[in-house]
Amino acid sequence: MSMNEFPRSAFRALLLLSLALPFSIAQANDRDGKARIITQVAKPAECLSRVAIQQIDGKEKFVSPQAFELSPGRHSLSGSVAVDTTFCKVVRGRQDVRVAPLEADFEAGKTYWIGYDHSSKNREDWKLVIWKVE
């Protein structure tokens, strides 16, 4: 093998590896049989605040505040919220805001971003939402 051939073959091997790696990671996530839940990414300009999940299916749970895994199926999630008012100003009125649980079906191998939507002027419409799924 000449010196000119080695860099090309090494480049091809790296290219194939880089193409296969994301597929391998996706397969590993599917094999784990879990959904990934991300709760600490806020989108203040869209009135989406981050949330700390404290209950899953009505039971107290300690999960990572950044992200955690969940078995596939229908689940109820609830917790606490710190409303980010950077871009979405809070309307005057009652200060206590009840956070109703989010009930949703979660699929293995998918990632769900959950936040608290406080875009409505009516506080009764504020709720936990899934704002992105990959």
Short mmCIF file of N, CA and C in Angstrom, two decimals:
data_model
loop_
_atom_site.label_atom_id
_atom_site.label_comp_id
_atom_site.label_asym_id
_atom_site.label_seq_id
_atom_site.Cartn_x
_atom_site.Cartn_y
_atom_site.Cartn_z
N MET A 1 0.86 -1.17 0.00
CA MET A 1 0.00 0.00 0.00
C MET A 1 0.90 1.23 0.00
N SER A 2 0.61 2.15 -0.90
CA SER A 2 1.42 3.37 -0.95
C SER A 2 0.90 4.38 0.06
N MET A 3 1.70 5.39 0.30
CA MET A 3 1.31 6.44 1.25
C MET A 3 0.07 7.20 0.78
N ASN A 4 -0.12 7.30 -0.55
CA ASN A 4 -1.29 8.03 -1.06
C ASN A 4 -2.57 7.24 -0.84
N GLU A 5 -2.49 5.91 -0.83
CA GLU A 5 -3.68 5.08 -0.63
C GLU A 5 -4.12 5.06 0.82
N PHE A 6 -3.19 5.08 1.75
CA PHE A 6 -3.54 5.00 3.17
C PHE A 6 -4.45 6.14 3.62
N PRO A 7 -4.12 7.40 3.30
CA PRO A 7 -5.03 8.46 3.74
C PRO A 7 -6.44 8.31 3.17
N ARG A 8 -6.56 7.85 1.90
CA ARG A 8 -7.89 7.68 1.32
C ARG A 8 -8.66 6.57 2.03
N SER A 9 -8.01 5.46 2.30
CA SER A 9 -8.69 4.35 2.96
C SER A 9 -9.04 4.73 4.40
N ALA A 10 -8.16 5.47 5.06
CA ALA A 10 -8.45 5.92 6.42
C ALA A 10 -9.63 6.89 6.40
N PHE A 11 -9.65 7.77 5.42
CA PHE A 11 -10.75 8.72 5.29
C PHE A 11 -12.07 7.97 5.07
N ARG A 12 -12.04 6.95 4.18
CA ARG A 12 -13.26 6.17 3.93
C ARG A 12 -13.74 5.47 5.20
N ALA A 13 -12.80 4.92 5.95
CA ALA A 13 -13.16 4.23 7.19
C ALA A 13 -13.79 5.20 8.19
N LEU A 14 -13.20 6.37 8.32
CA LEU A 14 -13.77 7.39 9.23
C LEU A 14 -15.13 7.85 8.77
N LEU A 15 -15.29 8.02 7.47
CA LEU A 15 -16.58 8.43 6.92
C LEU A 15 -17.65 7.38 7.21
N LEU A 16 -17.33 6.12 6.98
CA LEU A 16 -18.29 5.05 7.26
C LEU A 16 -18.62 4.99 8.75
N LEU A 17 -17.62 5.15 9.59
CA LEU A 17 -17.85 5.14 11.03
C LEU A 17 -18.75 6.29 11.46
N SER A 18 -18.49 7.49 10.90
CA SER A 18 -19.30 8.65 11.28
C SER A 18 -20.74 8.51 10.81
N LEU A 19 -20.95 7.80 9.70
CA LEU A 19 -22.32 7.57 9.24
C LEU A 19 -23.02 6.50 10.07
N ALA A 20 -22.28 5.52 10.55
CA ALA A 20 -22.87 4.42 11.31
C ALA A 20 -23.12 4.78 12.77
N LEU A 21 -22.35 5.68 13.34
CA LEU A 21 -22.46 6.00 14.77
C LEU A 21 -23.85 6.51 15.17
N PRO A 22 -24.42 7.52 14.48
CA PRO A 22 -25.77 7.96 14.89
C PRO A 22 -26.79 6.83 14.80
N PHE A 23 -26.66 5.96 13.79
CA PHE A 23 -27.59 4.84 13.66
C PHE A 23 -27.43 3.88 14.83
N SER A 24 -26.19 3.64 15.25
CA SER A 24 -25.93 2.77 16.40
C SER A 24 -26.51 3.34 17.68
N ILE A 25 -26.37 4.64 17.86
CA ILE A 25 -26.93 5.29 19.06
C ILE A 25 -28.45 5.18 19.05
N ALA A 26 -29.06 5.42 17.90
CA ALA A 26 -30.52 5.31 17.80
C ALA A 26 -30.98 3.89 18.10
N GLN A 27 -30.24 2.89 17.59
CA GLN A 27 -30.60 1.51 17.88
C GLN A 27 -30.46 1.21 19.36
N ALA A 28 -29.42 1.75 19.99
CA ALA A 28 -29.22 1.52 21.43
C ALA A 28 -30.38 2.11 22.22
N ASN A 29 -30.85 3.30 21.83
CA ASN A 29 -31.99 3.91 22.53
C ASN A 29 -33.24 3.05 22.37
N ASP A 30 -33.46 2.50 21.17
CA ASP A 30 -34.61 1.65 20.95
C ASP A 30 -34.49 0.36 21.76
N ARG A 31 -33.28 -0.18 21.86
CA ARG A 31 -33.07 -1.41 22.63
C ARG A 31 -33.31 -1.17 24.11
N ASP A 32 -32.99 0.02 24.58
CA ASP A 32 -33.22 0.33 25.99
C ASP A 32 -34.70 0.30 26.31
N GLY A 33 -35.53 0.55 25.30
CA GLY A 33 -36.97 0.51 25.49
C GLY A 33 -37.52 1.64 26.33
N LYS A 34 -36.86 2.78 26.32
CA LYS A 34 -37.28 3.91 27.15
C LYS A 34 -37.50 5.15 26.29
N ALA A 35 -38.31 6.06 26.81
CA ALA A 35 -38.47 7.39 26.24
C ALA A 35 -37.60 8.33 27.08
N ARG A 36 -36.99 9.30 26.45
CA ARG A 36 -36.17 10.28 27.18
C ARG A 36 -36.99 11.55 27.35
N ILE A 37 -37.03 12.08 28.58
CA ILE A 37 -37.82 13.26 28.91
C ILE A 37 -36.86 14.38 29.31
N ILE A 38 -36.95 15.52 28.62
CA ILE A 38 -36.13 16.68 28.93
C ILE A 38 -37.04 17.79 29.43
N THR A 39 -36.73 18.32 30.62
CA THR A 39 -37.63 19.30 31.24
C THR A 39 -36.96 20.64 31.56
N GLN A 40 -35.65 20.74 31.42
CA GLN A 40 -34.95 21.95 31.85
C GLN A 40 -34.54 22.87 30.72
N VAL A 41 -35.15 22.72 29.55
CA VAL A 41 -34.88 23.61 28.44
C VAL A 41 -36.08 24.54 28.31
N ALA A 42 -35.84 25.82 28.55
CA ALA A 42 -36.92 26.81 28.46
C ALA A 42 -36.84 27.53 27.12
N LYS A 43 -37.96 28.09 26.70
CA LYS A 43 -38.03 28.94 25.52
C LYS A 43 -38.79 30.20 25.92
N PRO A 44 -38.12 31.10 26.64
CA PRO A 44 -38.81 32.28 27.19
C PRO A 44 -39.53 33.12 26.14
N ALA A 45 -38.96 33.25 24.95
CA ALA A 45 -39.60 34.05 23.90
C ALA A 45 -40.92 33.44 23.44
N GLU A 46 -41.11 32.14 23.68
CA GLU A 46 -42.35 31.46 23.31
C GLU A 46 -43.21 31.17 24.54
N CYS A 47 -42.87 31.77 25.67
CA CYS A 47 -43.62 31.61 26.91
C CYS A 47 -43.64 30.15 27.37
N LEU A 48 -42.52 29.46 27.22
CA LEU A 48 -42.38 28.09 27.69
C LEU A 48 -41.30 28.07 28.77
N SER A 49 -41.71 27.76 29.99
CA SER A 49 -40.79 27.72 31.12
C SER A 49 -40.42 26.28 31.43
N ARG A 50 -39.26 26.12 32.04
CA ARG A 50 -38.84 24.77 32.42
C ARG A 50 -39.61 24.31 33.64
N VAL A 51 -39.57 23.00 33.86
CA VAL A 51 -40.37 22.39 34.91
C VAL A 51 -39.53 21.32 35.62
N ALA A 52 -39.80 21.11 36.88
CA ALA A 52 -39.16 20.03 37.65
C ALA A 52 -40.23 18.98 37.93
N ILE A 53 -40.09 17.81 37.33
CA ILE A 53 -41.06 16.74 37.52
C ILE A 53 -40.84 16.11 38.90
N GLN A 54 -41.93 16.01 39.66
CA GLN A 54 -41.85 15.47 41.02
C GLN A 54 -42.77 14.28 41.24
N GLN A 55 -43.72 14.11 40.32
CA GLN A 55 -44.64 12.97 40.42
C GLN A 55 -44.81 12.33 39.04
N ILE A 56 -44.77 11.01 39.03
CA ILE A 56 -45.05 10.24 37.81
C ILE A 56 -46.14 9.25 38.16
N ASP A 57 -47.23 9.33 37.43
CA ASP A 57 -48.40 8.47 37.66
C ASP A 57 -48.90 8.57 39.09
N GLY A 58 -48.89 9.78 39.63
CA GLY A 58 -49.43 10.04 40.97
C GLY A 58 -48.51 9.65 42.12
N LYS A 59 -47.32 9.17 41.82
CA LYS A 59 -46.39 8.76 42.87
C LYS A 59 -45.18 9.70 42.90
N GLU A 60 -44.76 10.06 44.11
CA GLU A 60 -43.58 10.90 44.27
C GLU A 60 -42.37 10.19 43.67
N LYS A 61 -41.63 10.89 42.84
CA LYS A 61 -40.44 10.32 42.21
C LYS A 61 -39.32 11.34 42.25
N PHE A 62 -38.11 10.84 42.44
CA PHE A 62 -36.93 11.69 42.33
C PHE A 62 -36.30 11.40 40.99
N VAL A 63 -36.37 12.36 40.07
CA VAL A 63 -35.75 12.22 38.75
C VAL A 63 -34.81 13.40 38.54
N SER A 64 -33.85 13.23 37.67
CA SER A 64 -32.91 14.29 37.36
C SER A 64 -33.65 15.53 36.87
N PRO A 65 -33.27 16.70 37.34
CA PRO A 65 -33.94 17.91 36.86
C PRO A 65 -33.62 18.24 35.40
N GLN A 66 -32.56 17.65 34.84
CA GLN A 66 -32.22 17.92 33.45
C GLN A 66 -32.98 16.99 32.50
N ALA A 67 -32.92 15.68 32.77
CA ALA A 67 -33.56 14.70 31.89
C ALA A 67 -33.66 13.37 32.61
N PHE A 68 -34.60 12.55 32.18
CA PHE A 68 -34.76 11.22 32.76
C PHE A 68 -35.41 10.31 31.72
N GLU A 69 -35.37 9.02 32.00
CA GLU A 69 -35.98 8.04 31.11
C GLU A 69 -37.28 7.53 31.71
N LEU A 70 -38.18 7.14 30.81
CA LEU A 70 -39.50 6.71 31.21
C LEU A 70 -39.89 5.50 30.36
N SER A 71 -40.51 4.52 30.97
CA SER A 71 -41.00 3.36 30.22
C SER A 71 -42.05 3.82 29.23
N PRO A 72 -42.13 3.18 28.07
CA PRO A 72 -43.15 3.58 27.10
C PRO A 72 -44.55 3.33 27.63
N GLY A 73 -45.50 4.11 27.12
CA GLY A 73 -46.89 3.96 27.52
C GLY A 73 -47.48 5.29 27.95
N ARG A 74 -48.69 5.22 28.49
CA ARG A 74 -49.40 6.42 28.95
C ARG A 74 -48.97 6.72 30.37
N HIS A 75 -48.56 7.99 30.59
CA HIS A 75 -48.12 8.42 31.91
C HIS A 75 -48.68 9.80 32.23
N SER A 76 -48.75 10.06 33.53
CA SER A 76 -49.14 11.37 34.06
C SER A 76 -47.93 11.96 34.77
N LEU A 77 -47.54 13.17 34.37
CA LEU A 77 -46.38 13.84 34.96
C LEU A 77 -46.82 15.16 35.58
N SER A 78 -46.29 15.45 36.77
CA SER A 78 -46.57 16.76 37.38
C SER A 78 -45.37 17.17 38.20
N GLY A 79 -45.34 18.45 38.54
CA GLY A 79 -44.21 18.96 39.30
C GLY A 79 -44.36 20.44 39.58
N SER A 80 -43.22 21.10 39.74
CA SER A 80 -43.24 22.52 40.05
C SER A 80 -42.66 23.32 38.89
N VAL A 81 -43.08 24.58 38.84
CA VAL A 81 -42.70 25.46 37.73
C VAL A 81 -42.26 26.80 38.28
N ALA A 82 -41.21 27.33 37.68
CA ALA A 82 -40.80 28.71 37.93
C ALA A 82 -41.06 29.46 36.62
N VAL A 83 -42.11 30.24 36.56
CA VAL A 83 -42.51 30.92 35.33
C VAL A 83 -41.48 31.98 34.97
N ASP A 84 -40.92 31.87 33.75
CA ASP A 84 -39.94 32.82 33.24
C ASP A 84 -40.70 33.95 32.55
N THR A 85 -40.64 35.14 33.13
CA THR A 85 -41.40 36.28 32.61
C THR A 85 -40.52 37.23 31.79
N THR A 86 -39.38 36.77 31.31
CA THR A 86 -38.47 37.62 30.55
C THR A 86 -39.16 38.27 29.36
N PHE A 87 -39.88 37.49 28.57
CA PHE A 87 -40.54 38.00 27.37
C PHE A 87 -42.06 38.01 27.50
N CYS A 88 -42.60 37.14 28.31
CA CYS A 88 -44.05 37.02 28.47
C CYS A 88 -44.42 37.53 29.86
N LYS A 89 -44.93 38.69 29.90
CA LYS A 89 -45.26 39.30 31.18
C LYS A 89 -46.47 38.62 31.80
N VAL A 90 -46.39 38.43 33.09
CA VAL A 90 -47.48 37.80 33.83
C VAL A 90 -48.60 38.82 33.99
N VAL A 91 -49.81 38.39 33.72
CA VAL A 91 -50.95 39.28 33.89
C VAL A 91 -51.31 39.36 35.36
N ARG A 92 -51.93 40.45 35.73
CA ARG A 92 -52.31 40.61 37.14
C ARG A 92 -53.45 39.68 37.47
N GLY A 93 -53.53 39.35 38.72
CA GLY A 93 -54.60 38.47 39.16
C GLY A 93 -54.10 37.54 40.24
N ARG A 94 -54.78 36.44 40.38
CA ARG A 94 -54.45 35.44 41.39
C ARG A 94 -52.99 35.00 41.28
N GLN A 95 -52.28 34.93 42.38
CA GLN A 95 -50.88 34.55 42.36
C GLN A 95 -50.67 33.04 42.39
N ASP A 96 -51.61 32.30 42.93
CA ASP A 96 -51.44 30.84 42.98
C ASP A 96 -51.91 30.23 41.66
N VAL A 97 -51.02 29.52 41.01
CA VAL A 97 -51.34 28.90 39.73
C VAL A 97 -51.26 27.40 39.92
N ARG A 98 -52.36 26.74 39.72
CA ARG A 98 -52.41 25.28 39.85
C ARG A 98 -51.83 24.66 38.59
N VAL A 99 -50.88 23.74 38.76
CA VAL A 99 -50.28 23.05 37.62
C VAL A 99 -50.92 21.68 37.50
N ALA A 100 -51.76 21.54 36.51
CA ALA A 100 -52.42 20.25 36.28
C ALA A 100 -51.43 19.27 35.67
N PRO A 101 -51.58 17.99 35.97
CA PRO A 101 -50.66 16.99 35.40
C PRO A 101 -50.78 16.93 33.88
N LEU A 102 -49.68 16.56 33.24
CA LEU A 102 -49.65 16.30 31.81
C LEU A 102 -49.85 14.81 31.62
N GLU A 103 -50.84 14.43 30.84
CA GLU A 103 -51.07 13.03 30.53
C GLU A 103 -50.79 12.84 29.05
N ALA A 104 -49.90 11.88 28.75
CA ALA A 104 -49.51 11.66 27.35
C ALA A 104 -49.00 10.24 27.17
N ASP A 105 -48.98 9.81 25.91
CA ASP A 105 -48.40 8.53 25.54
C ASP A 105 -46.96 8.77 25.11
N PHE A 106 -46.04 7.99 25.67
CA PHE A 106 -44.62 8.12 25.37
C PHE A 106 -44.14 6.87 24.68
N GLU A 107 -43.33 7.05 23.61
CA GLU A 107 -42.84 5.93 22.82
C GLU A 107 -41.36 5.69 23.09
N ALA A 108 -40.96 4.44 23.11
CA ALA A 108 -39.56 4.06 23.30
C ALA A 108 -38.71 4.64 22.18
N GLY A 109 -37.50 5.09 22.52
CA GLY A 109 -36.57 5.60 21.53
C GLY A 109 -36.79 7.04 21.13
N LYS A 110 -37.83 7.69 21.64
CA LYS A 110 -38.09 9.09 21.30
C LYS A 110 -37.70 9.99 22.47
N THR A 111 -37.38 11.24 22.14
CA THR A 111 -37.06 12.25 23.15
C THR A 111 -38.16 13.29 23.15
N TYR A 112 -38.64 13.60 24.36
CA TYR A 112 -39.74 14.55 24.54
C TYR A 112 -39.26 15.74 25.36
N TRP A 113 -39.52 16.95 24.86
CA TRP A 113 -39.23 18.17 25.60
C TRP A 113 -40.54 18.65 26.21
N ILE A 114 -40.53 18.80 27.54
CA ILE A 114 -41.73 19.21 28.26
C ILE A 114 -41.47 20.56 28.91
N GLY A 115 -42.45 21.43 28.83
CA GLY A 115 -42.35 22.75 29.44
C GLY A 115 -43.71 23.22 29.91
N TYR A 116 -43.70 24.37 30.54
CA TYR A 116 -44.94 24.97 31.04
C TYR A 116 -45.31 26.13 30.13
N ASP A 117 -46.42 25.99 29.41
CA ASP A 117 -46.88 27.01 28.47
C ASP A 117 -47.73 28.04 29.21
N HIS A 118 -47.20 29.26 29.28
CA HIS A 118 -47.93 30.34 29.94
C HIS A 118 -48.15 31.50 28.97
N SER A 119 -48.46 31.15 27.72
CA SER A 119 -48.64 32.17 26.68
C SER A 119 -50.02 32.83 26.71
N SER A 120 -50.99 32.19 27.26
CA SER A 120 -52.35 32.74 27.28
C SER A 120 -52.48 33.84 28.33
N LYS A 121 -53.31 34.80 28.05
CA LYS A 121 -53.60 35.85 29.04
C LYS A 121 -54.46 35.30 30.17
N ASN A 122 -55.13 34.19 29.91
CA ASN A 122 -55.97 33.54 30.90
C ASN A 122 -55.14 32.47 31.62
N ARG A 123 -54.87 32.67 32.90
CA ARG A 123 -54.05 31.73 33.66
C ARG A 123 -54.64 30.33 33.71
N GLU A 124 -55.94 30.22 33.57
CA GLU A 124 -56.58 28.90 33.58
C GLU A 124 -56.13 28.05 32.39
N ASP A 125 -55.62 28.68 31.34
CA ASP A 125 -55.15 27.97 30.16
C ASP A 125 -53.68 27.55 30.25
N TRP A 126 -52.96 28.00 31.25
CA TRP A 126 -51.55 27.65 31.41
C TRP A 126 -51.46 26.16 31.74
N LYS A 127 -50.50 25.47 31.12
CA LYS A 127 -50.41 24.02 31.35
C LYS A 127 -49.05 23.47 30.93
N LEU A 128 -48.79 22.25 31.39
CA LEU A 128 -47.62 21.50 30.94
C LEU A 128 -47.89 21.00 29.54
N VAL A 129 -46.90 21.10 28.67
CA VAL A 129 -47.05 20.68 27.28
C VAL A 129 -45.79 19.95 26.81
N ILE A 130 -45.96 19.12 25.82
CA ILE A 130 -44.84 18.56 25.09
C ILE A 130 -44.64 19.50 23.90
N TRP A 131 -43.50 20.21 23.86
CA TRP A 131 -43.31 21.20 22.82
C TRP A 131 -42.37 20.73 21.70
N LYS A 132 -41.78 19.55 21.89
CA LYS A 132 -40.92 19.02 20.82
C LYS A 132 -40.76 17.52 21.04
N VAL A 133 -40.74 16.76 19.93
CA VAL A 133 -40.52 15.31 19.97
C VAL A 133 -39.54 14.96 18.86
N GLU A 134 -38.53 14.20 19.18
CA GLU A 134 -37.58 13.71 18.16
C GLU A 134 -37.45 12.23 18.28
#
